[in-house]
């Protein structure tokens, strides 16, 4: 028993000392991050006494000395440690200590000594380059990588060197190094593309994009490898220049006609960005060049969907006939589920025959479908039930999708639709709870949509606890959902008359603007947005009014008039979800480069 007690006592003592040690480390780190270097120094010195070989504690201690301008103490400590452990990175630390004293000559001596170490043993590169990068001595880090690579051709530091060129604003070398690396090691291509996108969108400007475009074109011309056509196509997709991406994809297909899947995906991207002209051209090319049943169905599905979106009532008979003919041609099977669901939606929402639409979906659900196909069909069924004001039945199907495909994008979409259903039936408390959760969804579109409705309900409930105006507004939104646009316009105009000057006014004007814009009445849409700009400039919809107005001028009327509107989004609304797009389009209009 005594032996067991001794062991237990030892175990408890050890546990307590480990816990105390971890707490001391946290405390020292806390003071360090807070900028209380005097207390942090004491903490790290104590930790270093207990674990002298710990590099992290040593570097933190030195950093504290330097922050407190105790350069002599720091120098002595670094030299002693260097004599003991002979670690090359300490030469960088010693040089940096002199640099902080404004003694650049001595600093250079030690930096050069560190670089010389690499010449003697190229494996030293890892600790030395790391030390240079930590101290933001980028030129030395670059020099180190170059020397190591010359001495040992098996080393590959292209990615690190590309990043350093970027940090040093040497964009030409950054692009060149990254592209060489992507070609030599295609497994790194995605990582490199992510870095290039960062410069194209977050940090760069149109000049960078132009430089990258030229570099890719030169490589495409010099080297016949389709790798470069793929890369150039990727670049044009980032720029949303789908017609140029399509030229590259056609070139790839002519030389390697294995699959048209990439081209179909390109059409989908063009549709998402509302470039329907290019999408149609791409899909026509697909239909001319493939006998693959799945691709033909996919292409036809996209084409008929675009037709439906841009149609008026006089074309309904022709579209009905076309849908019937497509399903006759391809048959009713799981392969044609997309066409069956398009037909069901068209019959319910456009022809206003929801019972027939439901019957089409119910028939589709009898086929041998996989989980995702079942979810697709259930989503359409729920949408039609919602159209019929069968709110609770719609909610049942949406929640089935949420349960069956947990954490999938489709499950999030079903959650959003369920939240909107609660909103339409004016169960605002429940809808608000759901929108609040969806604000942090992984999919940006869903998160943005949820945020919009969350703010709408929240702001208007605070302004009017009876939610009278909000109920009227939700009714207008529901009429829009049902494709009853004229009735929706009348509803929103009635709200403007009854609740003039109240919280609901600005969002109602915005809704009207979007409806007019969708109907192609751009002058009327612009007048709505102008009302927000003039009368609600301090509200939450001002960035949308500016951006939507700019888009109408840019795409439909006078691009020159769009420029000052994009500029206002840039200078006054940096937190807007439209900021990045506004910046890109503003630069294009300003003519920063021939994009």
Coordinates of C-alpha atoms in Angstrom, one line a residue:
X1 CA 0.0 0.0 0.0
X2 CA 2.8 2.4 0.9
X3 CA 4.4 1.8 -2.5
X4 CA 1.1 2.6 -4.2
X5 CA 0.6 5.7 -2.1
X6 CA 4.2 6.9 -3.0
X7 CA 3.4 6.4 -6.7
X8 CA 0.1 8.2 -6.4
X9 CA 1.7 11.1 -4.5
X10 CA 4.4 11.3 -7.2
X11 CA 1.8 11.2 -10.0
X12 CA -0.3 14.0 -8.3
X13 CA 2.9 16.1 -7.7
X14 CA 3.9 15.7 -11.3
X15 CA 0.4 16.6 -12.6
X16 CA 0.4 19.7 -10.5
X17 CA 3.8 20.8 -11.6
X18 CA 2.9 20.2 -15.3
X19 CA -0.3 22.2 -14.8
X20 CA 1.5 25.0 -13.1
X21 CA 4.1 25.1 -15.9
X22 CA 1.4 25.3 -18.6
X23 CA -0.2 28.1 -16.7
X24 CA 3.1 30.0 -16.5
X25 CA 3.5 29.6 -20.2
X26 CA 0.0 31.0 -20.9
X27 CA 0.6 33.9 -18.5
X28 CA 3.9 34.8 -20.1
X29 CA 2.3 34.6 -23.6
X30 CA -0.6 36.7 -22.4
X31 CA 1.7 39.5 -21.2
X32 CA 3.7 39.2 -24.4
X33 CA 0.7 39.6 -26.6
X34 CA -0.6 42.5 -24.4
X35 CA 2.7 44.3 -24.9
X36 CA 3.7 44.2 -21.2
X37 CA 7.2 43.0 -22.0
X38 CA 8.6 43.6 -18.5
X39 CA 6.3 40.9 -17.1
X40 CA 6.6 38.7 -20.2
X41 CA 10.4 38.8 -19.8
X42 CA 10.3 37.6 -16.2
X43 CA 7.8 34.8 -17.3
X44 CA 9.9 33.6 -20.2
X45 CA 13.2 33.8 -18.3
X46 CA 11.7 31.5 -15.7
X47 CA 10.4 29.1 -18.3
X48 CA 13.8 29.0 -20.0
X49 CA 15.6 28.2 -16.7
X50 CA 13.4 25.1 -16.4
X51 CA 13.7 24.1 -20.1
X52 CA 17.0 25.7 -21.3
X53 CA 16.9 23.9 -24.7
X54 CA 13.5 25.3 -25.7
X55 CA 14.1 27.5 -28.7
X56 CA 10.6 29.2 -28.5
X57 CA 11.2 30.4 -24.9
X58 CA 14.6 31.7 -25.9
X59 CA 13.4 33.7 -28.9
X60 CA 10.6 35.1 -26.9
X61 CA 13.0 36.1 -24.1
X62 CA 15.3 37.8 -26.6
X63 CA 12.3 39.6 -28.2
X64 CA 11.3 40.9 -24.7
X65 CA 14.9 42.2 -24.2
X66 CA 14.8 44.0 -27.5
X67 CA 11.4 45.5 -26.9
X68 CA 12.7 46.9 -23.6
X69 CA 15.9 48.1 -25.5
X70 CA 18.2 45.8 -23.4
X71 CA 20.4 45.1 -26.5
X72 CA 23.6 44.3 -24.5
X73 CA 21.8 41.7 -22.5
X74 CA 20.2 40.2 -25.7
X75 CA 23.6 40.2 -27.4
X76 CA 25.3 38.4 -24.5
X77 CA 22.5 35.8 -24.3
X78 CA 22.5 35.1 -28.1
X79 CA 26.4 34.7 -28.1
X80 CA 26.3 32.4 -25.1
X81 CA 23.7 30.2 -26.8
X82 CA 25.5 30.2 -30.1
X83 CA 28.7 29.1 -28.4
X84 CA 26.8 26.3 -26.7
X85 CA 24.5 25.0 -29.5
X86 CA 26.1 26.4 -32.7
X87 CA 22.6 27.0 -34.2
X88 CA 23.0 29.0 -37.5
X89 CA 19.7 30.9 -37.1
X90 CA 21.3 32.6 -34.0
X91 CA 23.6 34.5 -36.4
X92 CA 20.5 36.1 -37.9
X93 CA 19.2 36.9 -34.4
X94 CA 22.6 38.5 -33.6
X95 CA 22.6 40.5 -36.8
X96 CA 19.0 41.7 -36.1
X97 CA 20.0 42.8 -32.6
X98 CA 22.7 45.1 -34.2
X99 CA 20.2 46.2 -36.8
X100 CA 17.9 47.4 -34.0
X101 CA 20.8 49.4 -32.6
X102 CA 21.1 51.1 -36.0
X103 CA 24.5 49.4 -36.6
X104 CA 23.7 48.1 -40.1
X105 CA 27.4 47.3 -40.9
X106 CA 27.7 44.8 -38.0
X107 CA 24.3 43.4 -38.8
X108 CA 25.3 42.7 -42.4
X109 CA 28.4 40.9 -41.1
X110 CA 26.3 38.4 -39.2
X111 CA 23.7 38.0 -41.9
X112 CA 26.4 37.3 -44.4
X113 CA 27.9 34.7 -42.0
X114 CA 24.5 33.0 -41.9
X115 CA 24.4 32.9 -45.7
X116 CA 27.9 31.5 -45.8
X117 CA 26.8 28.6 -43.5
X118 CA 24.3 27.6 -46.3
X119 CA 27.2 27.4 -48.8
X120 CA 29.0 25.0 -46.4
X121 CA 25.9 22.9 -45.7
X122 CA 22.8 23.5 -47.9
X123 CA 20.6 21.7 -45.3
X124 CA 21.0 24.7 -43.0
X125 CA 18.6 26.5 -45.4
X126 CA 15.5 25.6 -43.4
X127 CA 16.4 27.2 -40.1
X128 CA 18.3 30.2 -41.7
X129 CA 15.6 31.1 -44.2
X130 CA 12.9 30.7 -41.5
X131 CA 14.9 33.2 -39.3
X132 CA 15.3 35.7 -42.1
X133 CA 11.6 35.5 -43.0
X134 CA 10.5 35.9 -39.3
X135 CA 12.5 39.1 -39.2
X136 CA 11.1 40.2 -42.6
X137 CA 14.6 40.2 -44.1
X138 CA 13.1 39.2 -47.4
X139 CA 16.1 39.9 -49.7
X140 CA 18.3 37.7 -47.5
X141 CA 15.7 34.9 -47.3
X142 CA 15.5 35.0 -51.2
X143 CA 19.3 34.9 -51.5
X144 CA 19.4 32.0 -49.1
X145 CA 16.9 30.0 -51.1
X146 CA 18.7 30.7 -54.4
X147 CA 22.1 29.6 -53.0
X148 CA 20.7 26.4 -51.5
X149 CA 18.9 25.5 -54.8
X150 CA 22.1 26.1 -56.8
X151 CA 24.1 23.8 -54.5
X152 CA 21.4 21.1 -54.3
X153 CA 19.2 20.8 -57.4
X154 CA 16.9 18.4 -55.5
X155 CA 15.7 21.3 -53.4
X156 CA 12.6 23.1 -54.6
X157 CA 11.8 26.4 -53.0
X158 CA 9.9 28.0 -55.9
X159 CA 6.7 28.4 -54.0
X160 CA 8.5 30.1 -51.1
X161 CA 10.5 32.3 -53.5
X162 CA 7.3 33.2 -55.4
X163 CA 5.7 34.4 -52.1
X164 CA 8.9 36.4 -51.3
X165 CA 8.9 38.1 -54.7
X166 CA 5.2 39.0 -54.1
X167 CA 6.1 40.5 -50.7
X168 CA 8.9 42.5 -52.3
X169 CA 6.4 43.8 -55.0
X170 CA 8.4 42.2 -57.7
X171 CA 5.3 41.0 -59.5
X172 CA 7.0 39.9 -62.7
X173 CA 9.4 37.5 -60.9
X174 CA 6.6 36.3 -58.7
X175 CA 4.4 35.4 -61.7
X176 CA 7.3 33.8 -63.5
X177 CA 8.4 31.7 -60.5
X178 CA 4.9 30.6 -59.6
X179 CA 4.1 29.6 -63.2
X180 CA 7.3 27.7 -63.6
X181 CA 6.5 25.8 -60.3
X182 CA 2.9 25.1 -61.4
X183 CA 4.1 23.6 -64.7
X184 CA 6.9 21.5 -63.0
X185 CA 4.7 20.3 -60.2
X186 CA 1.0 20.3 -61.2
X187 CA 0.1 19.0 -57.7
X188 CA 0.9 22.6 -56.5
X189 CA -1.3 24.3 -59.1
X190 CA -4.3 24.9 -56.8
X191 CA -2.1 26.4 -54.1
X192 CA -0.4 28.7 -56.6
X193 CA -3.7 29.7 -58.2
X194 CA -5.0 30.7 -54.7
X195 CA -2.0 33.0 -54.2
X196 CA -2.5 34.6 -57.7
X197 CA -6.2 35.2 -57.0
X198 CA -5.2 36.9 -53.7
X199 CA -3.2 39.4 -55.7
X200 CA -5.8 39.7 -58.5
X201 CA -8.6 40.4 -56.0
X202 CA -7.5 41.3 -52.5
X203 CA -4.2 43.1 -52.9
X204 CA -3.5 43.6 -56.6
X205 CA -4.9 45.8 -59.2
X206 CA -5.7 45.6 -62.9
X207 CA -2.0 46.0 -63.8
X208 CA -1.2 42.8 -62.0
X209 CA -4.0 40.9 -63.9
X210 CA -2.7 42.3 -67.1
X211 CA 0.8 41.2 -66.3
X212 CA -0.4 37.7 -65.5
X213 CA -2.5 37.5 -68.7
X214 CA 0.5 38.5 -70.8
X215 CA 2.8 35.9 -69.1
X216 CA 0.2 33.2 -69.7
X217 CA -0.3 34.1 -73.4
X218 CA 3.4 34.0 -74.0
X219 CA 3.7 30.6 -72.4
X220 CA 0.7 29.4 -74.5
X221 CA 2.3 30.6 -77.7
X222 CA 5.8 29.2 -76.8
X223 CA 4.8 25.9 -75.4
X224 CA 2.2 23.7 -77.1
X225 CA 1.3 21.9 -73.9
X226 CA -2.5 22.2 -73.2
X227 CA -1.5 22.8 -69.5
X228 CA -1.2 26.5 -70.5
X229 CA -4.6 26.6 -72.3
X230 CA -6.1 25.3 -69.1
X231 CA -4.3 27.9 -67.0
X232 CA -5.4 30.7 -69.4
X233 CA -9.0 29.5 -69.3
X234 CA -8.8 29.5 -65.5
X235 CA -7.5 33.1 -65.6
X236 CA -10.4 34.3 -67.8
X237 CA -12.9 32.6 -65.6
X238 CA -11.5 34.6 -62.6
X239 CA -12.0 37.8 -64.7
X240 CA -15.5 36.5 -65.6
X241 CA -14.5 36.8 -69.3
X242 CA -16.3 33.5 -70.2
X243 CA -16.1 34.0 -74.0
X244 CA -12.3 34.2 -73.8
X245 CA -12.2 31.1 -71.5
X246 CA -14.4 29.3 -74.1
X247 CA -11.8 30.0 -76.8
X248 CA -9.2 28.2 -74.7
X249 CA -11.5 25.3 -73.8
X250 CA -12.3 24.8 -77.5
X251 CA -8.6 24.7 -78.3
X252 CA -8.1 22.1 -75.5
X253 CA -11.0 20.0 -76.8
X254 CA -9.8 20.1 -80.4
X255 CA -6.4 18.7 -79.3
X256 CA -7.7 16.3 -76.7
X257 CA -11.4 15.6 -77.4
X258 CA -11.9 13.3 -74.4
X259 CA -14.6 15.1 -72.4
X260 CA -16.8 18.2 -72.7
X261 CA -17.5 18.3 -68.9
X262 CA -15.2 21.3 -68.4
X263 CA -17.0 23.1 -71.2
X264 CA -20.4 22.4 -69.7
X265 CA -19.1 23.6 -66.3
X266 CA -18.0 26.8 -68.0
X267 CA -21.5 27.3 -69.3
X268 CA -22.9 26.9 -65.8
X269 CA -20.5 29.6 -64.5
X270 CA -21.5 31.9 -67.3
X271 CA -25.2 31.4 -66.4
X272 CA -24.5 32.1 -62.7
X273 CA -22.9 35.4 -63.8
X274 CA -25.9 36.2 -66.0
X275 CA -23.8 36.0 -69.2
X276 CA -26.5 34.1 -71.1
X277 CA -25.3 34.9 -74.6
X278 CA -21.9 33.2 -74.0
X279 CA -23.6 30.3 -72.1
X280 CA -25.9 29.6 -75.1
X281 CA -22.9 29.6 -77.5
X282 CA -21.1 27.2 -75.2
X283 CA -24.1 24.8 -74.9
X284 CA -24.8 24.9 -78.6
X285 CA -21.1 23.8 -79.1
X286 CA -21.6 21.0 -76.6
X287 CA -24.7 19.7 -78.5
X288 CA -22.9 19.8 -81.8
X289 CA -20.0 17.8 -80.5
X290 CA -21.3 15.1 -78.2
X291 CA -23.5 12.1 -78.3
X292 CA -23.0 11.5 -74.6
X293 CA -26.6 11.2 -73.2
X294 CA -25.8 12.8 -69.8
X295 CA -24.1 15.8 -71.3
X296 CA -26.8 16.3 -73.9
X297 CA -29.5 16.3 -71.2
X298 CA -27.5 18.7 -69.0
X299 CA -26.9 21.1 -71.9
X300 CA -30.6 21.0 -72.9
X301 CA -31.6 21.5 -69.3
X302 CA -29.5 24.7 -69.1
X303 CA -30.8 26.0 -72.4
X304 CA -34.5 25.5 -71.6
X305 CA -34.0 27.0 -68.2
X306 CA -32.5 30.2 -69.8
X307 CA -35.4 30.3 -72.2
X308 CA -38.0 30.1 -69.4
X309 CA -36.2 32.9 -67.5
X310 CA -36.3 35.2 -70.5
X311 CA -39.8 34.3 -71.7
X312 CA -43.1 36.1 -71.8
X313 CA -46.6 34.5 -71.7
X314 CA -46.9 34.4 -75.5
X315 CA -44.0 31.8 -75.6
X316 CA -45.4 29.5 -73.0
X317 CA -47.0 27.1 -75.5
X318 CA -43.8 26.8 -77.5
X319 CA -41.8 26.1 -74.3
X320 CA -44.4 23.5 -73.2
X321 CA -44.1 21.7 -76.5
X322 CA -40.2 21.8 -76.4
X323 CA -40.2 20.3 -72.9
X324 CA -42.6 17.5 -74.0
X325 CA -40.4 16.8 -77.1
X326 CA -37.2 16.7 -75.0
X327 CA -38.7 14.2 -72.5
X328 CA -40.1 12.1 -75.4
X329 CA -36.6 12.2 -77.0
X330 CA -34.6 11.3 -73.9
X331 CA -37.3 9.3 -72.0
X332 CA -38.5 9.4 -68.4
X333 CA -35.7 8.0 -66.3
X334 CA -33.3 9.1 -63.5
X335 CA -31.1 10.5 -66.3
X336 CA -33.7 13.1 -67.2
X337 CA -34.7 14.1 -63.7
X338 CA -33.4 17.7 -64.3
X339 CA -35.8 18.0 -67.3
X340 CA -38.7 16.5 -65.4
X341 CA -38.2 19.0 -62.5
X342 CA -37.8 21.9 -64.9
X343 CA -41.1 20.9 -66.5
X344 CA -42.8 20.6 -63.1
X345 CA -41.6 24.0 -62.0
X346 CA -42.7 25.6 -65.3
X347 CA -46.2 24.0 -65.2
X348 CA -46.7 25.1 -61.5
X349 CA -45.1 28.6 -61.5
X350 CA -45.6 29.8 -65.1
X351 CA -48.7 28.0 -66.3
X352 CA -50.2 28.3 -62.8
X353 CA -51.1 24.6 -62.6
X354 CA -49.5 23.5 -59.3
X355 CA -51.5 20.2 -59.1
X356 CA -50.1 19.1 -62.5
X357 CA -46.6 20.2 -61.4
X358 CA -46.9 18.1 -58.2
X359 CA -48.0 15.1 -60.2
X360 CA -44.9 15.3 -62.4
X361 CA -42.6 15.4 -59.3
X362 CA -44.5 12.5 -57.5
X363 CA -44.0 10.4 -60.7
X364 CA -40.3 11.3 -60.7
X365 CA -40.0 10.2 -57.0
X366 CA -41.1 6.6 -58.1
X367 CA -37.9 6.2 -60.1
X368 CA -34.7 4.6 -58.8
X369 CA -33.1 7.8 -57.5
X370 CA -30.0 8.3 -55.4
X371 CA -30.1 10.5 -52.2
X372 CA -29.2 13.7 -54.0
X373 CA -31.8 13.1 -56.7
X374 CA -34.5 12.4 -54.1
X375 CA -33.5 15.6 -52.3
X376 CA -33.7 17.6 -55.7
X377 CA -37.2 16.2 -56.3
X378 CA -38.4 16.8 -52.7
X379 CA -37.1 20.4 -53.0
X380 CA -39.2 21.0 -56.1
X381 CA -42.2 19.4 -54.4
X382 CA -41.8 21.6 -51.4
X383 CA -41.4 24.7 -53.6
X384 CA -44.7 23.9 -55.3
X385 CA -46.5 23.2 -52.0
X386 CA -45.2 26.6 -50.8
X387 CA -46.6 28.2 -54.0
X388 CA -50.0 26.6 -53.1
X389 CA -49.8 28.2 -49.6
X390 CA -49.5 24.7 -48.1
X391 CA -46.8 26.0 -45.7
X392 CA -46.7 23.2 -43.2
X393 CA -46.5 20.5 -45.9
X394 CA -43.6 22.4 -47.6
X395 CA -41.8 22.6 -44.3
X396 CA -42.0 18.8 -43.8
X397 CA -40.2 18.2 -47.1
X398 CA -37.6 20.9 -46.5
X399 CA -36.8 19.4 -43.1
X400 CA -36.5 15.9 -44.6
X401 CA -33.8 17.3 -46.9
X402 CA -32.0 18.9 -43.9
X403 CA -32.0 15.6 -42.1
X404 CA -31.1 13.4 -45.1
X405 CA -28.2 15.5 -46.2
X406 CA -26.8 17.0 -43.0
X407 CA -24.2 19.8 -43.5
X408 CA -24.5 19.5 -47.3
X409 CA -25.0 22.7 -49.4
X410 CA -28.4 21.3 -50.4
X411 CA -29.3 21.0 -46.7
X412 CA -28.4 24.6 -46.1
X413 CA -30.5 25.6 -49.1
X414 CA -33.4 23.7 -47.7
X415 CA -32.9 25.4 -44.3
X416 CA -33.0 28.8 -46.1
X417 CA -36.2 27.9 -47.9
X418 CA -37.7 26.7 -44.6
X419 CA -36.8 30.0 -43.0
X420 CA -38.4 31.9 -45.9
X421 CA -41.5 29.7 -45.5
X422 CA -41.8 30.7 -41.9
X423 CA -41.3 34.3 -43.0
X424 CA -44.0 34.1 -45.7
X425 CA -46.5 32.7 -43.1
X426 CA -45.5 35.6 -40.8
X427 CA -44.0 33.4 -38.1
X428 CA -41.3 36.0 -37.7
X429 CA -39.8 34.8 -34.4
X430 CA -39.1 31.4 -35.8
X431 CA -37.8 32.7 -39.1
X432 CA -35.5 35.2 -37.3
X433 CA -33.9 32.3 -35.3
X434 CA -33.3 30.3 -38.5
X435 CA -31.9 33.3 -40.5
X436 CA -29.6 34.1 -37.6
X437 CA -28.1 30.6 -37.7
X438 CA -27.8 30.6 -41.5
X439 CA -25.8 34.0 -41.5
X440 CA -22.7 31.9 -40.8
X441 CA -23.4 29.3 -43.5
X442 CA -20.3 28.2 -45.6
X443 CA -22.0 29.1 -48.8
X444 CA -21.6 32.9 -49.4
X445 CA -24.9 33.2 -51.3
X446 CA -26.9 31.5 -48.6
X447 CA -25.2 33.5 -45.8
X448 CA -25.8 36.8 -47.7
X449 CA -29.5 35.9 -48.3
X450 CA -30.0 35.0 -44.6
X451 CA -28.3 38.2 -43.4
X452 CA -30.6 40.3 -45.6
X453 CA -33.8 38.7 -44.2
X454 CA -32.4 38.7 -40.6
X455 CA -31.8 42.5 -40.9
X456 CA -35.2 43.0 -42.5
X457 CA -37.1 41.2 -39.7
X458 CA -34.9 42.5 -36.9
X459 CA -34.9 46.2 -37.9
X460 CA -38.7 46.3 -38.6
X461 CA -39.6 44.5 -35.4
X462 CA -37.6 47.0 -33.4
X463 CA -39.3 49.9 -35.3
X464 CA -42.8 48.4 -34.9
X465 CA -43.4 45.7 -32.3
X466 CA -46.8 44.9 -33.8
X467 CA -45.0 44.0 -37.1
X468 CA -48.0 45.3 -39.1
X469 CA -45.9 46.8 -41.9
X470 CA -43.6 43.7 -42.0
X471 CA -46.6 41.4 -42.4
X472 CA -47.7 43.5 -45.5
X473 CA -44.1 43.4 -46.8
X474 CA -43.9 39.6 -46.4
X475 CA -47.1 39.3 -48.3
X476 CA -45.5 41.3 -51.2
X477 CA -42.5 39.0 -51.1
X478 CA -44.8 36.0 -51.2
X479 CA -46.5 37.3 -54.3
X480 CA -43.1 37.7 -55.9
X481 CA -42.3 34.1 -55.0
X482 CA -45.6 33.0 -56.7
X483 CA -44.5 34.9 -59.9
X484 CA -47.5 37.4 -59.5
X485 CA -45.3 40.4 -60.2
X486 CA -48.0 43.0 -60.9
X487 CA -49.9 42.1 -57.7
X488 CA -46.5 42.4 -55.8
X489 CA -45.9 45.8 -57.3
X490 CA -49.4 47.0 -56.2
X491 CA -48.7 45.5 -52.7
X492 CA -45.4 47.3 -52.3
X493 CA -46.8 50.6 -53.6
X494 CA -49.6 50.3 -51.1
X495 CA -47.0 49.9 -48.3
X496 CA -45.3 53.1 -49.5
X497 CA -48.6 55.0 -49.2
X498 CA -49.5 53.6 -45.7
X499 CA -46.1 53.7 -44.1
X500 CA -44.4 56.7 -45.5
X501 CA -41.3 57.8 -43.5
X502 CA -41.3 54.5 -41.5
X503 CA -38.5 51.9 -41.3
X504 CA -40.1 49.7 -44.0
X505 CA -39.9 52.4 -46.6
X506 CA -36.4 52.1 -47.9
X507 CA -36.5 48.3 -48.3
X508 CA -39.8 48.6 -50.1
X509 CA -38.4 51.1 -52.6
X510 CA -35.4 48.7 -53.1
X511 CA -37.8 45.7 -53.8
X512 CA -39.7 47.8 -56.4
X513 CA -36.4 48.7 -58.0
X514 CA -35.4 45.0 -58.4
X515 CA -38.8 44.1 -59.9
X516 CA -38.7 46.9 -62.5
X517 CA -35.1 46.0 -63.3
X518 CA -36.1 42.3 -63.8
X519 CA -38.9 43.5 -66.1
X520 CA -36.4 45.5 -68.2
X521 CA -37.9 48.9 -67.1
X522 CA -34.5 50.4 -66.3
X523 CA -35.5 54.0 -66.0
X524 CA -38.2 53.2 -63.4
X525 CA -35.7 50.9 -61.5
X526 CA -33.1 53.7 -61.5
X527 CA -35.7 56.2 -60.1
X528 CA -36.3 53.8 -57.2
X529 CA -32.6 53.4 -56.4
X530 CA -32.2 57.2 -56.7
X531 CA -34.9 57.7 -54.0
X532 CA -32.8 55.5 -51.6
X533 CA -29.6 57.5 -52.5
X534 CA -31.4 60.8 -52.0
X535 CA -33.6 60.1 -49.0
X536 CA -32.1 57.0 -47.2
X537 CA -28.3 57.6 -47.6
X538 CA -27.7 56.7 -43.9
X539 CA -29.7 53.4 -44.1
X540 CA -28.4 49.9 -44.7
X541 CA -29.6 49.7 -48.3
X542 CA -27.5 52.6 -49.7
X543 CA -24.7 50.4 -51.0
X544 CA -27.1 48.2 -52.8
X545 CA -28.9 51.2 -54.4
X546 CA -25.5 52.5 -55.6
X547 CA -24.3 49.2 -56.9
X548 CA -27.5 48.2 -58.6
X549 CA -27.7 51.6 -60.3
X550 CA -24.1 51.3 -61.5
X551 CA -24.8 47.8 -62.9
X552 CA -27.8 49.1 -64.9
X553 CA -25.7 52.0 -66.4
X554 CA -22.7 49.7 -67.0
X555 CA -24.6 46.8 -68.7
X556 CA -27.7 48.5 -70.2
X557 CA -27.3 52.3 -70.6
X558 CA -24.2 54.5 -70.3
X559 CA -21.1 52.8 -68.8
X560 CA -19.5 56.2 -68.1
X561 CA -22.4 57.0 -65.7
X562 CA -21.6 53.8 -63.7
X563 CA -18.1 54.9 -62.8
X564 CA -18.9 57.5 -60.0
X565 CA -21.5 55.1 -58.6
X566 CA -19.0 52.3 -58.3
X567 CA -16.5 54.8 -56.8
X568 CA -19.0 55.7 -54.0
X569 CA -19.3 52.0 -53.1
X570 CA -15.5 51.9 -52.9
X571 CA -14.9 55.0 -50.8
X572 CA -18.0 54.9 -48.5
X573 CA -19.0 51.2 -48.2
X574 CA -15.8 49.1 -47.7
X575 CA -17.9 46.5 -45.8
X576 CA -20.4 46.0 -48.6
X577 CA -20.7 42.5 -50.1
X578 CA -20.5 44.3 -53.5
X579 CA -17.2 46.0 -52.7
X580 CA -14.8 43.6 -54.6
X581 CA -17.0 43.5 -57.7
X582 CA -17.4 47.3 -57.6
X583 CA -13.6 47.8 -57.4
X584 CA -13.0 45.5 -60.3
X585 CA -15.6 47.1 -62.5
X586 CA -14.5 50.6 -61.5
X587 CA -11.0 49.8 -62.6
X588 CA -12.1 48.4 -65.9
X589 CA -14.1 51.5 -66.6
X590 CA -11.2 53.7 -65.6
X591 CA -9.1 51.8 -68.1
X592 CA -6.3 50.7 -65.7
X593 CA -5.4 48.1 -68.2
X594 CA -6.7 46.4 -71.3
X595 CA -8.6 43.7 -69.5

